[in-house]
mmCIF file of C-alpha atoms in Angstrom:
data_model
loop_
_atom_site.group_PDB
_atom_site.id
_atom_site.type_symbol
_atom_site.label_atom_id
_atom_site.label_comp_id
_atom_site.label_asym_id
_atom_site.label_seq_id
_atom_site.Cartn_x
_atom_site.Cartn_y
_atom_site.Cartn_z
ATOM 1 C CA MET A 1 -69.776 -92.461 5.617
ATOM 2 C CA GLY A 2 -66.754 -94.347 6.934
ATOM 3 C CA HIS A 3 -67.255 -97.038 4.314
ATOM 4 C CA ALA A 4 -67.486 -94.484 1.501
ATOM 5 C CA MET A 5 -64.260 -92.781 2.540
ATOM 6 C CA GLN A 6 -62.220 -95.986 2.856
ATOM 7 C CA THR A 7 -60.847 -98.385 0.252
ATOM 8 C CA ASP A 8 -59.539 -101.923 0.508
ATOM 9 C CA ALA A 9 -56.098 -100.442 1.025
ATOM 10 C CA ASP A 10 -57.419 -98.715 4.142
ATOM 11 C CA ALA A 11 -58.223 -101.920 6.025
ATOM 12 C CA GLN A 12 -56.172 -100.550 8.921
ATOM 13 C CA ALA A 13 -57.641 -97.047 8.694
ATOM 14 C CA LEU A 14 -56.538 -94.646 11.388
ATOM 15 C CA LEU A 15 -59.884 -92.839 11.467
ATOM 16 C CA ASP A 16 -62.681 -95.388 11.744
ATOM 17 C CA PRO A 17 -66.094 -93.810 12.434
ATOM 18 C CA GLU A 18 -67.205 -97.071 14.011
ATOM 19 C CA VAL A 19 -64.751 -96.294 16.828
ATOM 20 C CA PHE A 20 -65.176 -92.539 17.364
ATOM 21 C CA ALA A 21 -68.701 -91.828 16.091
ATOM 22 C CA GLY A 22 -70.693 -89.905 18.688
ATOM 23 C CA ARG A 23 -67.924 -90.161 21.275
ATOM 24 C CA ILE A 24 -65.322 -88.028 23.009
ATOM 25 C CA TYR A 25 -61.935 -89.243 24.274
ATOM 26 C CA ILE A 26 -61.266 -89.239 28.012
ATOM 27 C CA ASP A 27 -58.595 -91.191 29.904
ATOM 28 C CA GLY A 28 -57.709 -93.272 26.870
ATOM 29 C CA GLU A 29 -61.241 -94.391 26.018
ATOM 30 C CA TRP A 30 -63.872 -93.339 23.477
ATOM 31 C CA VAL A 31 -66.941 -92.609 25.593
ATOM 32 C CA PRO A 32 -70.295 -90.880 24.973
ATOM 33 C CA GLY A 33 -70.188 -87.141 25.580
ATOM 34 C CA GLY A 34 -72.482 -85.359 27.973
ATOM 35 C CA ALA A 35 -73.984 -83.262 25.155
ATOM 36 C CA ASP A 36 -75.823 -84.488 22.071
ATOM 37 C CA ALA A 37 -73.690 -85.738 19.203
ATOM 38 C CA ILE A 38 -73.739 -83.615 16.037
ATOM 39 C CA ALA A 39 -73.128 -84.308 12.363
ATOM 40 C CA SER A 40 -69.809 -83.538 10.750
ATOM 41 C CA VAL A 41 -71.031 -82.015 7.492
ATOM 42 C CA GLU A 42 -69.090 -81.789 4.246
ATOM 43 C CA PRO A 43 -69.462 -78.081 3.397
ATOM 44 C CA ALA A 44 -69.148 -78.639 -0.368
ATOM 45 C CA THR A 45 -72.088 -81.047 -0.568
ATOM 46 C CA GLY A 46 -74.014 -80.924 2.706
ATOM 47 C CA GLU A 47 -73.388 -84.655 3.154
ATOM 48 C CA THR A 48 -72.995 -86.028 6.676
ATOM 49 C CA LEU A 49 -69.524 -87.532 6.963
ATOM 50 C CA ALA A 50 -69.900 -88.964 10.469
ATOM 51 C CA MET A 51 -71.434 -88.179 13.837
ATOM 52 C CA VAL A 52 -69.072 -86.587 16.347
ATOM 53 C CA GLY A 53 -69.422 -86.535 20.114
ATOM 54 C CA MET A 54 -69.859 -83.313 22.041
ATOM 55 C CA ALA A 55 -68.668 -82.758 25.593
ATOM 56 C CA SER A 56 -70.446 -81.020 28.469
ATOM 57 C CA PRO A 57 -68.888 -78.864 31.192
ATOM 58 C CA ASP A 58 -69.026 -81.920 33.481
ATOM 59 C CA ASP A 59 -66.946 -83.818 30.912
ATOM 60 C CA VAL A 60 -64.379 -81.024 31.015
ATOM 61 C CA ALA A 61 -64.073 -81.381 34.788
ATOM 62 C CA ARG A 62 -63.647 -85.144 34.471
ATOM 63 C CA ALA A 63 -61.105 -84.740 31.676
ATOM 64 C CA ALA A 64 -59.128 -82.144 33.642
ATOM 65 C CA GLU A 65 -59.025 -84.387 36.690
ATOM 66 C CA GLY A 66 -57.783 -87.342 34.643
ATOM 67 C CA ALA A 67 -55.278 -85.167 32.800
ATOM 68 C CA ALA A 68 -53.854 -83.819 36.068
ATOM 69 C CA ARG A 69 -53.249 -87.386 37.284
ATOM 70 C CA ALA A 70 -51.743 -88.568 34.013
ATOM 71 C CA GLN A 71 -49.564 -85.468 33.673
ATOM 72 C CA GLN A 72 -47.533 -86.249 36.773
ATOM 73 C CA ARG A 73 -46.563 -89.675 35.445
ATOM 74 C CA TRP A 74 -45.872 -88.281 31.967
ATOM 75 C CA ALA A 75 -43.642 -85.485 33.285
ATOM 76 C CA ALA A 76 -41.716 -87.974 35.424
ATOM 77 C CA MET A 77 -40.747 -90.085 32.397
ATOM 78 C CA PRO A 78 -37.137 -89.765 31.196
ATOM 79 C CA HIS A 79 -36.941 -87.032 28.588
ATOM 80 C CA PRO A 80 -35.769 -89.395 25.794
ATOM 81 C CA ALA A 81 -39.001 -91.366 26.219
ATOM 82 C CA ARG A 82 -41.134 -88.248 25.746
ATOM 83 C CA ALA A 83 -39.045 -87.237 22.734
ATOM 84 C CA ALA A 84 -39.552 -90.681 21.200
ATOM 85 C CA VAL A 85 -43.348 -90.312 21.383
ATOM 86 C CA LEU A 86 -43.160 -86.999 19.515
ATOM 87 C CA ARG A 87 -40.889 -88.483 16.842
ATOM 88 C CA ARG A 88 -43.210 -91.450 16.353
ATOM 89 C CA ALA A 89 -46.152 -89.065 16.066
ATOM 90 C CA ALA A 90 -44.327 -87.139 13.334
ATOM 91 C CA GLN A 91 -43.699 -90.352 11.417
ATOM 92 C CA LEU A 92 -47.341 -91.397 11.788
ATOM 93 C CA TRP A 93 -48.578 -88.090 10.350
ATOM 94 C CA GLU A 94 -46.492 -88.920 7.295
ATOM 95 C CA THR A 95 -47.612 -92.558 7.162
ATOM 96 C CA HIS A 96 -51.312 -91.679 7.355
ATOM 97 C CA ALA A 97 -51.099 -88.440 5.363
ATOM 98 C CA GLU A 98 -53.261 -89.605 2.460
ATOM 99 C CA GLU A 99 -56.131 -90.741 4.692
ATOM 100 C CA ILE A 100 -56.059 -87.623 6.878
ATOM 101 C CA MET A 101 -55.824 -85.425 3.771
ATOM 102 C CA ARG A 102 -59.098 -86.883 2.496
ATOM 103 C CA TRP A 103 -60.834 -85.897 5.712
ATOM 104 C CA ASN A 104 -59.208 -82.459 5.582
ATOM 105 C CA VAL A 105 -60.468 -81.873 2.046
ATOM 106 C CA ARG A 106 -63.997 -83.084 2.746
ATOM 107 C CA GLU A 107 -64.603 -81.891 6.311
ATOM 108 C CA VAL A 108 -62.699 -78.588 6.198
ATOM 109 C CA GLY A 109 -63.186 -77.794 2.507
ATOM 110 C CA ALA A 110 -59.459 -77.326 1.901
ATOM 111 C CA ILE A 111 -58.163 -77.799 -1.634
ATOM 112 C CA PRO A 112 -55.677 -80.728 -1.785
ATOM 113 C CA PRO A 113 -52.493 -78.584 -2.000
ATOM 114 C CA LEU A 114 -53.450 -76.787 1.204
ATOM 115 C CA ALA A 115 -54.487 -80.040 2.886
ATOM 116 C CA GLY A 116 -51.127 -81.558 1.972
ATOM 117 C CA PHE A 117 -49.249 -78.508 3.235
ATOM 118 C CA ALA A 118 -51.104 -78.776 6.550
ATOM 119 C CA LEU A 119 -49.996 -82.408 6.941
ATOM 120 C CA HIS A 120 -46.399 -81.481 6.125
ATOM 121 C CA VAL A 121 -46.356 -78.714 8.741
ATOM 122 C CA THR A 122 -48.089 -80.891 11.328
ATOM 123 C CA ALA A 123 -45.434 -83.589 11.030
ATOM 124 C CA ALA A 124 -42.695 -80.938 11.093
ATOM 125 C CA GLU A 125 -44.140 -79.441 14.296
ATOM 126 C CA CYS A 126 -43.857 -82.835 15.993
ATOM 127 C CA TYR A 127 -40.279 -83.294 14.815
ATOM 128 C CA GLU A 128 -39.462 -79.810 16.140
ATOM 129 C CA ALA A 129 -41.207 -80.501 19.445
ATOM 130 C CA SER A 130 -39.268 -83.747 19.889
ATOM 131 C CA ALA A 131 -36.162 -81.621 20.541
ATOM 132 C CA LEU A 132 -37.793 -79.783 23.457
ATOM 133 C CA PRO A 133 -37.643 -82.473 26.169
ATOM 134 C CA SER A 134 -33.839 -82.266 26.263
ATOM 135 C CA VAL A 135 -33.452 -78.480 26.362
ATOM 136 C CA PRO A 136 -31.757 -77.024 29.471
ATOM 137 C CA LEU A 137 -34.254 -76.714 32.301
ATOM 138 C CA GLY A 138 -33.104 -73.464 33.874
ATOM 139 C CA SER A 139 -30.208 -71.131 34.558
ATOM 140 C CA MET A 140 -27.726 -70.086 37.242
ATOM 141 C CA LEU A 141 -28.450 -66.760 38.910
ATOM 142 C CA SER A 142 -25.998 -64.224 40.260
ATOM 143 C CA SER A 143 -25.634 -64.363 44.016
ATOM 144 C CA GLU A 144 -24.156 -61.993 46.615
ATOM 145 C CA GLU A 145 -23.065 -64.978 48.695
ATOM 146 C CA PRO A 146 -20.675 -67.800 47.669
ATOM 147 C CA ARG A 147 -23.466 -70.260 46.925
ATOM 148 C CA LEU A 148 -25.347 -71.620 43.918
ATOM 149 C CA SER A 149 -28.680 -70.012 43.077
ATOM 150 C CA LEU A 150 -30.620 -71.828 40.365
ATOM 151 C CA THR A 151 -33.896 -71.523 38.548
ATOM 152 C CA GLN A 152 -35.670 -74.554 37.130
ATOM 153 C CA GLN A 153 -38.482 -74.620 34.582
ATOM 154 C CA VAL A 154 -41.174 -77.186 35.280
ATOM 155 C CA PRO A 155 -44.322 -78.195 33.373
ATOM 156 C CA VAL A 156 -47.348 -76.040 34.140
ATOM 157 C CA GLY A 157 -49.552 -79.133 34.418
ATOM 158 C CA VAL A 158 -52.661 -79.121 32.228
ATOM 159 C CA VAL A 159 -52.905 -76.978 29.082
ATOM 160 C CA GLY A 160 -56.186 -76.199 27.330
ATOM 161 C CA VAL A 161 -56.042 -75.884 23.534
ATOM 162 C CA ILE A 162 -58.989 -74.337 21.656
ATOM 163 C CA SER A 163 -58.405 -74.650 17.909
ATOM 164 C CA PRO A 164 -60.345 -73.163 14.962
ATOM 165 C CA PHE A 165 -62.034 -74.606 11.880
ATOM 166 C CA ASN A 166 -59.923 -73.046 9.156
ATOM 167 C CA VAL A 167 -56.578 -74.879 9.439
ATOM 168 C CA PRO A 168 -57.318 -77.188 12.372
ATOM 169 C CA LEU A 169 -54.238 -79.397 12.062
ATOM 170 C CA ILE A 170 -51.590 -76.666 12.069
ATOM 171 C CA LEU A 171 -53.398 -74.407 14.518
ATOM 172 C CA GLY A 172 -53.951 -77.306 16.919
ATOM 173 C CA ILE A 173 -50.625 -79.132 16.735
ATOM 174 C CA ARG A 174 -48.523 -76.001 17.229
ATOM 175 C CA ALA A 175 -49.865 -75.832 20.798
ATOM 176 C CA VAL A 176 -50.471 -79.529 21.472
ATOM 177 C CA ALA A 177 -47.039 -80.833 20.454
ATOM 178 C CA PRO A 178 -44.842 -78.415 22.476
ATOM 179 C CA ALA A 179 -47.099 -78.734 25.516
ATOM 180 C CA LEU A 180 -46.843 -82.533 25.451
ATOM 181 C CA ALA A 181 -43.108 -82.502 24.757
ATOM 182 C CA LEU A 182 -42.424 -80.404 27.856
ATOM 183 C CA GLY A 183 -44.322 -82.762 30.143
ATOM 184 C CA ASN A 184 -47.787 -81.230 30.204
ATOM 185 C CA ALA A 185 -51.164 -82.861 29.643
ATOM 186 C CA VAL A 186 -53.593 -81.308 27.147
ATOM 187 C CA LEU A 187 -57.333 -80.802 26.919
ATOM 188 C CA LEU A 188 -58.119 -80.308 23.218
ATOM 189 C CA LYS A 189 -61.312 -78.540 22.123
ATOM 190 C CA PRO A 190 -61.447 -78.360 18.331
ATOM 191 C CA ASP A 191 -64.112 -76.363 16.526
ATOM 192 C CA PRO A 192 -67.318 -78.460 16.414
ATOM 193 C CA ARG A 193 -67.336 -78.195 12.604
ATOM 194 C CA THR A 194 -63.924 -79.861 12.196
ATOM 195 C CA VAL A 195 -63.726 -82.334 15.066
ATOM 196 C CA ILE A 196 -62.454 -85.244 12.974
ATOM 197 C CA THR A 197 -59.590 -83.443 11.247
ATOM 198 C CA GLY A 198 -58.690 -81.189 14.173
ATOM 199 C CA GLY A 199 -59.377 -83.569 17.052
ATOM 200 C CA VAL A 200 -59.906 -87.241 16.288
ATOM 201 C CA SER A 201 -56.886 -87.473 13.985
ATOM 202 C CA MET A 202 -54.655 -85.886 16.628
ATOM 203 C CA VAL A 203 -55.864 -88.240 19.338
ATOM 204 C CA ARG A 204 -55.423 -91.285 17.131
ATOM 205 C CA ILE A 205 -51.920 -90.280 16.032
ATOM 206 C CA PHE A 206 -50.701 -89.807 19.605
ATOM 207 C CA GLU A 207 -52.494 -92.931 20.749
ATOM 208 C CA GLU A 208 -50.607 -94.943 18.106
ATOM 209 C CA ALA A 209 -47.383 -93.127 19.016
ATOM 210 C CA GLY A 210 -47.573 -94.459 22.566
ATOM 211 C CA LEU A 211 -48.739 -91.401 24.507
ATOM 212 C CA PRO A 212 -50.018 -92.637 27.888
ATOM 213 C CA ALA A 213 -53.771 -92.599 28.474
ATOM 214 C CA GLY A 214 -55.109 -89.349 29.902
ATOM 215 C CA VAL A 215 -52.285 -87.108 28.707
ATOM 216 C CA LEU A 216 -54.352 -85.930 25.718
ATOM 217 C CA GLN A 217 -58.106 -85.553 26.226
ATOM 218 C CA LEU A 218 -60.589 -84.659 23.467
ATOM 219 C CA VAL A 219 -63.530 -82.501 24.584
ATOM 220 C CA PRO A 220 -65.257 -80.902 21.575
ATOM 221 C CA GLY A 221 -68.109 -78.563 22.348
ATOM 222 C CA GLY A 222 -69.567 -75.105 22.290
ATOM 223 C CA ALA A 223 -68.871 -71.951 24.271
ATOM 224 C CA ASP A 224 -69.929 -73.615 27.539
ATOM 225 C CA VAL A 225 -67.164 -76.189 27.146
ATOM 226 C CA GLY A 226 -64.602 -73.483 26.398
ATOM 227 C CA GLU A 227 -65.705 -71.527 29.454
ATOM 228 C CA ALA A 228 -65.464 -74.616 31.650
ATOM 229 C CA MET A 229 -61.952 -75.274 30.369
ATOM 230 C CA VAL A 230 -60.708 -71.738 31.047
ATOM 231 C CA ALA A 231 -62.330 -71.638 34.489
ATOM 232 C CA ASP A 232 -61.126 -75.073 35.677
ATOM 233 C CA PRO A 233 -58.425 -74.562 38.325
ATOM 234 C CA ARG A 234 -56.415 -77.512 36.992
ATOM 235 C CA VAL A 235 -56.006 -75.833 33.589
ATOM 236 C CA ARG A 236 -53.121 -73.411 34.033
ATOM 237 C CA VAL A 237 -52.624 -72.233 30.445
ATOM 238 C CA VAL A 238 -55.083 -71.815 27.573
ATOM 239 C CA ALA A 239 -54.013 -71.475 23.936
ATOM 240 C CA PHE A 240 -56.851 -70.062 21.823
ATOM 241 C CA THR A 241 -56.947 -69.409 18.084
ATOM 242 C CA GLY A 242 -60.121 -67.968 16.602
ATOM 243 C CA SER A 243 -62.210 -64.868 16.198
ATOM 244 C CA THR A 244 -61.494 -61.619 17.996
ATOM 245 C CA ARG A 245 -64.972 -61.693 19.545
ATOM 246 C CA ALA A 246 -64.500 -65.164 21.055
ATOM 247 C CA GLY A 247 -60.895 -64.430 21.987
ATOM 248 C CA ARG A 248 -61.946 -61.362 23.936
ATOM 249 C CA ALA A 249 -64.307 -63.533 25.986
ATOM 250 C CA VAL A 250 -61.562 -66.111 26.593
ATOM 251 C CA GLY A 251 -59.099 -63.402 27.640
ATOM 252 C CA GLU A 252 -61.568 -61.794 30.049
ATOM 253 C CA LEU A 253 -62.431 -65.111 31.682
ATOM 254 C CA ALA A 254 -58.781 -66.120 31.864
ATOM 255 C CA GLY A 255 -57.923 -62.845 33.575
ATOM 256 C CA ARG A 256 -60.629 -63.411 36.149
ATOM 257 C CA HIS A 257 -59.186 -66.818 37.010
ATOM 258 C CA LEU A 258 -55.523 -65.809 36.579
ATOM 259 C CA THR A 259 -55.157 -68.437 33.858
ATOM 260 C CA ARG A 260 -52.375 -67.702 31.392
ATOM 261 C CA ALA A 261 -53.870 -67.130 27.953
ATOM 262 C CA HIS A 262 -52.204 -67.190 24.542
ATOM 263 C CA LEU A 263 -54.551 -65.636 21.978
ATOM 264 C CA GLU A 264 -54.249 -65.473 18.200
ATOM 265 C CA LEU A 265 -57.253 -63.619 16.846
ATOM 266 C CA GLY A 266 -58.551 -62.131 13.607
ATOM 267 C CA GLY A 267 -56.584 -59.770 11.404
ATOM 268 C CA ASN A 268 -57.004 -57.362 8.506
ATOM 269 C CA SER A 269 -53.695 -57.529 6.676
ATOM 270 C CA ALA A 270 -52.721 -54.830 4.186
ATOM 271 C CA PHE A 271 -51.295 -55.494 0.707
ATOM 272 C CA ILE A 272 -49.422 -52.417 -0.498
ATOM 273 C CA VAL A 273 -48.919 -51.752 -4.216
ATOM 274 C CA ARG A 274 -46.480 -48.901 -4.829
ATOM 275 C CA GLN A 275 -46.159 -46.683 -7.861
ATOM 276 C CA ASP A 276 -43.257 -48.688 -9.341
ATOM 277 C CA ALA A 277 -44.930 -52.116 -8.935
ATOM 278 C CA ASP A 278 -45.373 -54.662 -11.712
ATOM 279 C CA VAL A 279 -49.174 -54.830 -11.719
ATOM 280 C CA ASP A 280 -49.402 -58.348 -13.134
ATOM 281 C CA LYS A 281 -47.062 -59.722 -10.477
ATOM 282 C CA ALA A 282 -48.863 -57.756 -7.782
ATOM 283 C CA VAL A 283 -52.226 -59.156 -8.869
ATOM 284 C CA ASN A 284 -50.886 -62.720 -8.819
ATOM 285 C CA LEU A 285 -49.573 -62.247 -5.282
ATOM 286 C CA ALA A 286 -52.747 -60.513 -4.148
ATOM 287 C CA THR A 287 -54.863 -63.335 -5.551
ATOM 288 C CA TRP A 288 -52.927 -65.868 -3.486
ATOM 289 C CA GLY A 289 -53.049 -63.628 -0.432
ATOM 290 C CA ALA A 290 -56.745 -62.816 -0.658
ATOM 291 C CA PHE A 291 -58.284 -66.059 -1.888
ATOM 292 C CA LEU A 292 -56.191 -68.893 -0.423
ATOM 293 C CA HIS A 293 -58.558 -71.226 1.427
ATOM 294 C CA GLN A 294 -61.474 -69.022 0.383
ATOM 295 C CA GLY A 295 -59.971 -66.195 2.450
ATOM 296 C CA GLN A 296 -60.547 -68.161 5.665
ATOM 297 C CA ILE A 297 -57.099 -67.408 7.109
ATOM 298 C CA CYS A 298 -56.264 -64.826 9.785
ATOM 299 C CA MET A 299 -53.406 -63.463 7.646
ATOM 300 C CA THR A 300 -55.503 -63.157 4.490
ATOM 301 C CA VAL A 301 -55.223 -59.921 2.519
ATOM 302 C CA GLY A 302 -58.102 -57.810 3.773
ATOM 303 C CA ARG A 303 -57.055 -54.406 2.427
ATOM 304 C CA HIS A 304 -55.463 -53.501 -0.909
ATOM 305 C CA ILE A 305 -53.658 -50.163 -0.653
ATOM 306 C CA VAL A 306 -52.831 -49.199 -4.230
ATOM 307 C CA HIS A 307 -51.083 -46.125 -5.602
ATOM 308 C CA GLU A 308 -53.582 -43.924 -7.418
ATOM 309 C CA SER A 309 -51.668 -44.154 -10.705
ATOM 310 C CA LEU A 310 -52.165 -47.952 -10.791
ATOM 311 C CA PHE A 311 -55.549 -48.178 -9.107
ATOM 312 C CA GLU A 312 -57.875 -48.719 -12.075
ATOM 313 C CA LYS A 313 -55.532 -51.109 -13.855
ATOM 314 C CA TYR A 314 -54.996 -53.092 -10.646
ATOM 315 C CA VAL A 315 -58.713 -53.364 -9.864
ATOM 316 C CA ASP A 316 -59.564 -54.478 -13.409
ATOM 317 C CA LYS A 317 -56.862 -57.162 -13.461
ATOM 318 C CA LEU A 318 -57.674 -58.414 -9.949
ATOM 319 C CA ALA A 319 -61.381 -58.644 -10.835
ATOM 320 C CA ALA A 320 -60.542 -60.548 -14.023
ATOM 321 C CA LYS A 321 -58.320 -62.923 -12.069
ATOM 322 C CA ALA A 322 -61.102 -63.551 -9.561
ATOM 323 C CA GLU A 323 -63.608 -64.219 -12.348
ATOM 324 C CA SER A 324 -61.267 -66.798 -13.899
ATOM 325 C CA MET A 325 -60.957 -68.941 -10.773
ATOM 326 C CA ASN A 326 -62.748 -72.285 -10.574
ATOM 327 C CA VAL A 327 -65.000 -72.729 -7.548
ATOM 328 C CA GLY A 328 -66.289 -76.150 -6.529
ATOM 329 C CA ASP A 329 -65.974 -79.336 -4.514
ATOM 330 C CA PRO A 330 -62.256 -79.907 -3.828
ATOM 331 C CA ALA A 331 -62.856 -83.647 -3.410
ATOM 332 C CA ALA A 332 -64.437 -83.974 -6.859
ATOM 333 C CA GLY A 333 -61.832 -82.312 -9.060
ATOM 334 C CA GLN A 334 -59.212 -79.593 -9.371
ATOM 335 C CA VAL A 335 -60.517 -76.210 -8.231
ATOM 336 C CA HIS A 336 -58.958 -72.954 -7.081
ATOM 337 C CA LEU A 337 -61.549 -72.336 -4.383
ATOM 338 C CA GLY A 338 -63.480 -74.784 -2.253
ATOM 339 C CA PRO A 339 -66.511 -74.043 -0.071
ATOM 340 C CA LEU A 340 -66.829 -71.736 2.893
ATOM 341 C CA ILE A 341 -67.142 -73.719 6.102
ATOM 342 C CA ASP A 342 -70.911 -73.366 6.568
ATOM 343 C CA GLU A 343 -74.005 -71.458 5.444
ATOM 344 C CA VAL A 344 -73.441 -68.625 7.937
ATOM 345 C CA GLN A 345 -70.086 -67.575 6.511
ATOM 346 C CA PRO A 346 -71.305 -66.140 3.168
ATOM 347 C CA ASP A 347 -73.420 -63.562 5.025
ATOM 348 C CA ARG A 348 -70.381 -62.525 7.057
ATOM 349 C CA VAL A 349 -68.290 -62.266 3.901
ATOM 350 C CA HIS A 350 -70.869 -60.072 2.160
#
């Protein structure tokens, strides 16, 4: 697949399946995972894009141990050096945007405008995070005695990031970049369906940016890998984005181990159309809100609350708009809607 995706202009491709195929990334090296490798499947066609490595719980323990060692050296670096790595990463996202976009379109099923937006935001997140290493580290507290009483913020150590399939770049980098900038190491577990876009690309960008080995570890896998990450005593914070069902399990396990958990879960956002609304404009906005990325976004419009005087007109126009949209392979031509991520999702949608 790697040869099909690349052109002569990509001789120095960032994402070479010959390097990462069937492997995970621990302590700066691409190594076989403890679980069987799986196929990264293009949801629009069913074609295998590449084989991706899967980690085991034992791999998580090894990755956490290596990350804890590397984190101490990373946190001890002068803050301008950490900031420079984040700035270089931002520039590399821009340099390699076209190549990563192709993977995003084919592996995730994103239409090109959304894939391009994700790259833009991902670079911007790294630029933003590059300002964090130099922020003040604490504050002066009031004291009853004539002495200084200070607080100092320090890195937590190792942060676990569990990112979803739908917008894997944005929903991974927003946790990875700030954690790295502030001197932490990261264990990254992308969704198994989008390991290349949401995991391999991130590892390769930071590798090229000069991040020391071991500070970012890639451990894709199933629920057992997520559980091992949350339960590992070296992982002090877990950032999870995904379904409410899975997030509830992460939150319960984190509570048991007193691991700090940041959870962004599913939603059912309401779109309200009042009596004085312009129906045509409302339908255009609702179409964007309901159908962007095939509705696979936590903020997607899930409920349309329409004033009774406009209800029938609104429903007719929204249905007509939906019927007019082109559905197809976003890598093969211009479409409004690409594929759902896998064959299970249509049943859930129905």
